[in-house]
Amino acid sequence: MSQQSAVEAITRAVHVGQSVRRLDALQKVTGQWVYGSDHQLPGMLFGKAVRSPHPHARILNVDIGRARRLTGVRAVVTGKDVPYVHGSAVRDEPFLAVGKVRYAGEPVAAVAAISPEIAMEAVDLIEVEYAELPGVFDPLEAMRPDAPLVHEDVTAYGREPIFVPYPSTNIVNHTKIRSGDVEQGFRESDEVFEDVFTTQYIQHAPIEPHAATAQFTADGRLTLWANTQSPYNYQRQMAQALQVPQSYVRVIGTGVGGGFGSKLYLRLEPLAVALAMHTDGRPVKITYTREEEFIAAVVKHPAHMTFKTGVKRDGTLVARKITSIFNTGGYADTGPQVARNGCFSGTGPYRFRSVWVDSYCLYTNGPLGGAFRGYGVPQLTWAHESQMDMIAARLGLDPVEFRMKNLFDVGDVTCTGEVLRQSVAVKETLRQAVEVSGYRDPLPPTPSRSTARGRGLATMHKLTYTPTTATAVIKLNQDGSITILSSSVELGQGAYTALSQIVAEKFGVPIERVRISTPDTDYTPYDQSTSGSRTVFHMGNALLRAADDAMRQLRELAAPLLDVPVHLIECGDGTVWVKGHAGEKKTFAEVIRSRFGARGATIQGHGTFTPPAAAYPDLETGQTPKLSAFWMYATHVADVEVDLETGRVKVLRIVAAHDVGRAINPAGVEAQIEGGVVQGLGATLHEEMLVRDGIVTNPSFAEYKIPTTLDVPEIVPLIIEDPHDEGPYGAKGLGEPVLAPTSPAVANAIFNATGVRIRDLPITPEKVLAQLQLLRGR
Amino acid sequence: MMGDGMGKHHVSMTVNETEHEIEVDANTTLLRLLHDALFLPGTKDGCSQGVCGACTVLVDGKAVRACLTLAVRLSGKQVTTVEGLKVDGALHAIQQAFVDEGSVQCGFCTPGMLMSSVALLEENPRPTEGDVREALVGNLCRCTGYVRIVRAVLAASRMRLGHGPRGGRRPPAGHERPHA
């Protein structure tokens, strides 16, 4: 769509841009939405894993004899029975540990039984002998030449070609950006500041745990029901691991009770599959306990980030050098991609003349780092936005003016060499967040002298992983109603509603006439994944193309009916007509019947979308003409109150402005911003998975506190629209940016209130109080 | 499904206004009974530790955690799950409010939220925002930030006050909502 026709389409839109009720809400408020953990099949068995208590150990012996003999047990497997490996970025992970374990919680054996209780009892009867090995837990230590090796030779594993591991080290990926002469840049700077920032382990904590059911049929084919964010990732990974054609693996997506990245790649599914290989066709279901979510699902990577930034005294940013180190634990999962992706946002949405980035992904014997809403970007955002305010304070600059001076505009070039050609509304997010928050107005006075109030802000930018592909089929039913076949997943983000709005808009039919499928790799066509804030942009475009294809077929059917050439047939509002004769319309159903008779037939439109002109960056320099299909931008303003006696921080309000290109369902956009901000606040103030020598010490909701109703401040979502001419009706994405600026905005507000600068998340009362005491001591 | 024979106990209880005569093990939780044996999947298992609130149901009108409640103790009790919330086939006011206010995202916490909200509104038909936040503090949600959930409970309260104590039905078309 050209810029002009995009704007025209937006102006005419009747569905797009309207706040509509979610299409999945009725089923969800009545308990009818079926999630992975609800799934039941006749004859289903229940699986359970024996997990290593040690973070690094040799497996000397696994005695499964007593478990096998227990009444009700149908299968017991160990690593020797299933010699398969899987992995996302790097294929380094066995279905069950073989030879040694690399993290505490790694599955060593698994049991399938006729009830979960018997499976649990059988697991307790399995005895494993270990010989503990020295572990490595700190990623900086893991980089040393003498560190224990988690994997003997990382380069021996199959991997995607965009990752660069180093032989005989724990470095599983090193991503580089080299842009301009950074040393020269520092020489030309008036001031050079170097600061270190860190982030903590965070659990995704979807309220629904992971759940999967696996079943083999006699022909050797596998069906896997899973609450996955990506049925096609699961199919590809599983077929690759089992070395069978993808047509042998059918993945059926169930309802998903929250994902946030944790359900993007295989995790417990290999256990269910391993057991199902030994149950003579009976299905095996595994559901994680909440404790397993903490110790054996993936977590958000802790990151250690060193930022060296050169700046002119007038506030012009000149040069930046970043070393970021991501701790991915015992297996790579998608850690290499997280470390790679995060570093692309390290400049923040600001112009620099020269940039040098080294981003490392490190194996340790800790919990597995995986995809988490933002893919490394929230970590880097914490660093760049904290340092922006630190520099502003050191140079005596206003935080807003300092940012405005350096923020991207259309035509600017990113550190990876991409010219930003359109939809760069970061300044507008800042302007509106400043205006709506009353940023320049004084804060209301504090209730007592033992508290101090402050205000801070942070901006961000994020790419979407590019290039990726979405495909879709639109089925026009005999009566002219529409069925969408798509593998996009409804995670709660509102994808089904937004995608249905796009299709209703395109055909000009009421949204009630549109139905969207759930994913099933046997029937719904390819979509890479529901991640990376990519769904509305990519699947929306695939659907528009599928709709064009269906409309082309309708026009061809209508031409003989209306007795005019095809090019004179117009299509819209659920009807066709001859150009210039809009008074004489034929419904879709009439057109279909005219060709196929009274019972009609369905018409299938096909659509495929891959963003144009995108290319992977060069491995040595990180340079590419187009890194991302689109860029998302945001600014948050935080008002906080700090208790000077306890160090406790209370967030009073967050104003969150997000450039989404175009909001398809504004109420849905606002709801997602609100939820993301609260998730961001949890990560800012209290959430932290405590890991001592590789062991998670707070693996429950009682000990690991996610925000409750009482932890929520006033949230003011602001939708900024700068349409992207390649997006469906101008839309970009939203899901990941929503939590990224929250943490640094709060930290900057705390500094504004007290002069305390916290560099290490989370911002606990203990850390604030310690700094307050230091300040007072001066 | 209910365990392995030994020590079965007879329980007669009413679930969503249907009487059930059931054999359960001494350690069978209400959650397992509802979800796995009575095929009422709306009651969700988020932690099995009584912390997340996704399994909240009503027992004699009071909100309880089904994962911590033993089925054997419930003889003679009235249990209501999310499947039993509809009134005369129409959505309960709280269900309608969750739909209208956009309070649902992934939806896994939703049944528990609804049941805790119903218990609150039965006890306190006119809650303040603070009352709602207190009443829902034991129901965890990872998607919504609670903003629209709290808003929906307040909206349902207004809807019910305007339309009788049971207040299950939506206001008729064209009828203005009181206080809205």
Coordinates of C-alpha atoms in Angstrom, one line a residue, chain A residues 50-235:
Chain A
V50 CA 13.0 -36.8 37.7
R51 CA 15.1 -33.6 37.9
S52 CA 18.7 -33.1 38.9
P53 CA 19.2 -31.4 42.2
H54 CA 22.7 -30.5 41.1
P55 CA 23.7 -27.7 38.7
H56 CA 26.7 -29.6 37.3
A57 CA 27.3 -33.3 37.8
R58 CA 28.1 -36.6 36.1
I59 CA 25.3 -39.1 36.0
L60 CA 26.9 -42.3 37.3
N61 CA 23.8 -44.5 37.4
V62 CA 20.0 -44.2 37.0
D63 CA 18.0 -47.1 38.7
I64 CA 14.5 -47.2 37.3
G65 CA 13.7 -50.8 38.4
R66 CA 11.4 -50.0 41.3
A67 CA 9.5 -47.3 39.3
R68 CA 8.9 -49.7 36.4
R69 CA 7.4 -52.3 38.8
L70 CA 4.9 -49.9 40.4
T71 CA 1.3 -50.6 39.5
G72 CA -0.1 -48.1 37.1
V73 CA 3.2 -47.1 35.5
R74 CA 3.2 -47.5 31.8
A75 CA 6.6 -46.2 30.7
V76 CA 9.9 -45.1 32.2
V77 CA 12.6 -43.5 30.1
T78 CA 16.1 -42.1 30.6
G79 CA 18.5 -40.3 28.2
K80 CA 19.8 -43.5 26.8
D81 CA 16.3 -44.4 25.5
V82 CA 15.9 -41.2 23.5
P83 CA 19.1 -40.1 21.8
Y84 CA 17.7 -36.9 20.4
V85 CA 18.8 -33.3 20.7
H86 CA 16.9 -30.1 20.1
G87 CA 17.6 -26.4 20.4
S88 CA 16.5 -23.1 19.0
A89 CA 19.6 -21.2 18.2
V90 CA 22.0 -24.1 18.9
R91 CA 21.0 -27.7 18.9
D92 CA 22.7 -28.5 22.2
E93 CA 20.0 -30.0 24.4
P94 CA 19.2 -33.7 24.9
F95 CA 15.5 -34.7 25.5
L96 CA 16.8 -36.2 28.8
A97 CA 20.2 -35.6 30.2
V98 CA 22.9 -37.9 28.9
G99 CA 26.2 -38.3 30.8
K100 CA 26.0 -35.2 32.8
V101 CA 23.6 -32.5 33.9
R102 CA 24.2 -28.8 33.3
Y103 CA 21.6 -27.1 35.4
A104 CA 19.7 -27.9 38.6
G105 CA 16.3 -29.0 37.3
E106 CA 17.5 -30.8 34.2
P107 CA 15.4 -33.9 33.5
V108 CA 17.2 -37.1 34.0
A109 CA 14.4 -39.6 33.7
A110 CA 10.7 -39.5 33.1
V111 CA 7.6 -41.6 34.0
A112 CA 4.2 -42.1 32.4
A113 CA 1.4 -43.5 34.6
I114 CA -2.3 -43.8 34.7
S115 CA -2.7 -40.9 37.2
P116 CA -0.5 -37.9 38.2
E117 CA -0.3 -39.3 41.7
I118 CA 1.2 -42.6 40.6
A119 CA 3.6 -40.8 38.2
M120 CA 4.7 -38.7 41.2
E121 CA 5.2 -41.8 43.4
A122 CA 7.2 -43.5 40.6
V123 CA 9.4 -40.5 40.2
D124 CA 10.3 -40.8 43.9
L125 CA 11.3 -44.5 43.4
I126 CA 13.9 -43.6 40.8
E127 CA 17.4 -43.4 42.2
V128 CA 20.1 -41.4 40.4
E129 CA 23.7 -41.4 41.5
Y130 CA 25.7 -38.2 40.7
A131 CA 29.3 -37.1 41.0
E132 CA 29.2 -33.4 41.4
L133 CA 31.4 -31.3 39.1
P134 CA 32.7 -27.8 39.8
G135 CA 30.1 -25.4 38.4
V136 CA 30.3 -21.9 37.0
F137 CA 27.5 -19.5 37.8
D138 CA 28.8 -16.0 37.1
P139 CA 28.9 -15.2 33.4
L140 CA 31.9 -13.0 33.9
E141 CA 33.8 -15.9 35.5
A142 CA 32.5 -18.2 32.7
M143 CA 34.4 -16.0 30.2
R144 CA 37.7 -16.7 31.8
P145 CA 40.0 -19.2 30.1
D146 CA 40.2 -21.4 33.2
A147 CA 36.5 -21.6 33.8
P148 CA 34.8 -25.0 33.9
L149 CA 33.3 -25.8 30.6
V150 CA 29.5 -26.3 30.6
H151 CA 29.7 -27.8 27.1
E152 CA 33.0 -29.3 26.0
D153 CA 32.7 -28.0 22.4
V154 CA 29.9 -25.6 21.6
T155 CA 31.1 -25.4 18.0
A156 CA 30.3 -29.1 17.4
Y157 CA 26.6 -28.4 17.6
G158 CA 24.3 -27.6 14.7
R159 CA 23.3 -23.9 14.8
E160 CA 21.7 -21.1 12.9
P161 CA 24.3 -19.3 10.8
I162 CA 23.8 -15.9 12.4
F163 CA 25.5 -17.1 15.6
V164 CA 29.2 -17.1 16.4
P165 CA 30.3 -19.4 19.2
Y166 CA 34.0 -19.8 20.2
P167 CA 35.5 -23.3 20.5
S168 CA 36.4 -24.6 23.9
T169 CA 34.8 -21.7 25.7
N170 CA 31.5 -21.0 27.3
I171 CA 30.8 -18.3 24.8
V172 CA 27.9 -19.5 22.7
N173 CA 27.5 -16.3 20.7
H174 CA 29.3 -13.1 20.1
T175 CA 27.5 -10.4 18.2
K176 CA 29.4 -7.3 17.0
I177 CA 28.5 -3.9 15.8
R178 CA 31.2 -1.8 14.3
S179 CA 30.1 1.6 13.0
G180 CA 32.6 4.5 12.6
D181 CA 35.8 5.0 14.6
V182 CA 34.7 4.8 18.2
E183 CA 38.1 5.6 19.7
Q184 CA 38.4 8.7 17.5
G185 CA 34.8 9.5 18.7
F186 CA 35.9 9.4 22.3
R187 CA 38.8 11.7 21.5
E188 CA 36.5 14.2 19.9
S189 CA 34.1 14.1 22.9
D190 CA 34.3 16.7 25.7
E191 CA 33.4 14.1 28.3
V192 CA 33.4 10.3 28.3
F193 CA 31.4 8.4 30.9
E194 CA 31.7 4.7 31.7
D195 CA 29.0 3.0 33.8
V196 CA 28.0 -0.5 34.6
F197 CA 24.3 -1.7 34.8
T198 CA 22.9 -5.1 35.6
T199 CA 19.6 -6.8 35.6
Q200 CA 18.2 -9.8 37.5
Y201 CA 16.7 -13.2 36.8
I202 CA 13.0 -12.8 36.0
Q203 CA 10.4 -15.5 35.6
H204 CA 7.7 -15.0 33.0
A205 CA 5.1 -16.3 35.4
P206 CA 2.3 -16.9 33.0
I207 CA -0.6 -18.0 35.2
E208 CA -1.0 -21.1 33.1
P209 CA 2.0 -23.4 33.4
H210 CA 3.4 -25.2 30.3
A211 CA 1.4 -28.2 29.3
A212 CA 1.7 -30.6 26.4
T213 CA 0.2 -33.9 25.3
A214 CA 2.0 -36.2 22.8
Q215 CA 0.6 -39.2 20.9
F216 CA 2.2 -41.5 18.3
T217 CA 0.0 -43.4 15.9
A218 CA 1.0 -46.8 14.4
D219 CA 2.4 -45.2 11.3
G220 CA 5.0 -43.4 13.3
R221 CA 3.4 -40.0 13.2
L222 CA 3.3 -37.7 16.1
T223 CA 0.5 -35.3 17.3
L224 CA 1.5 -32.8 19.9
W225 CA -1.1 -30.6 21.6
A226 CA 0.7 -27.7 23.3
N227 CA 0.0 -24.2 24.8
T228 CA 2.6 -22.9 22.4
Q229 CA 3.3 -19.4 21.0
S230 CA 4.6 -21.0 17.9
P231 CA 3.2 -24.3 16.5
Y232 CA 5.6 -24.1 13.6
N233 CA 8.7 -23.6 15.7
Y234 CA 7.6 -26.7 17.7
Q235 CA 7.0 -28.7 14.5

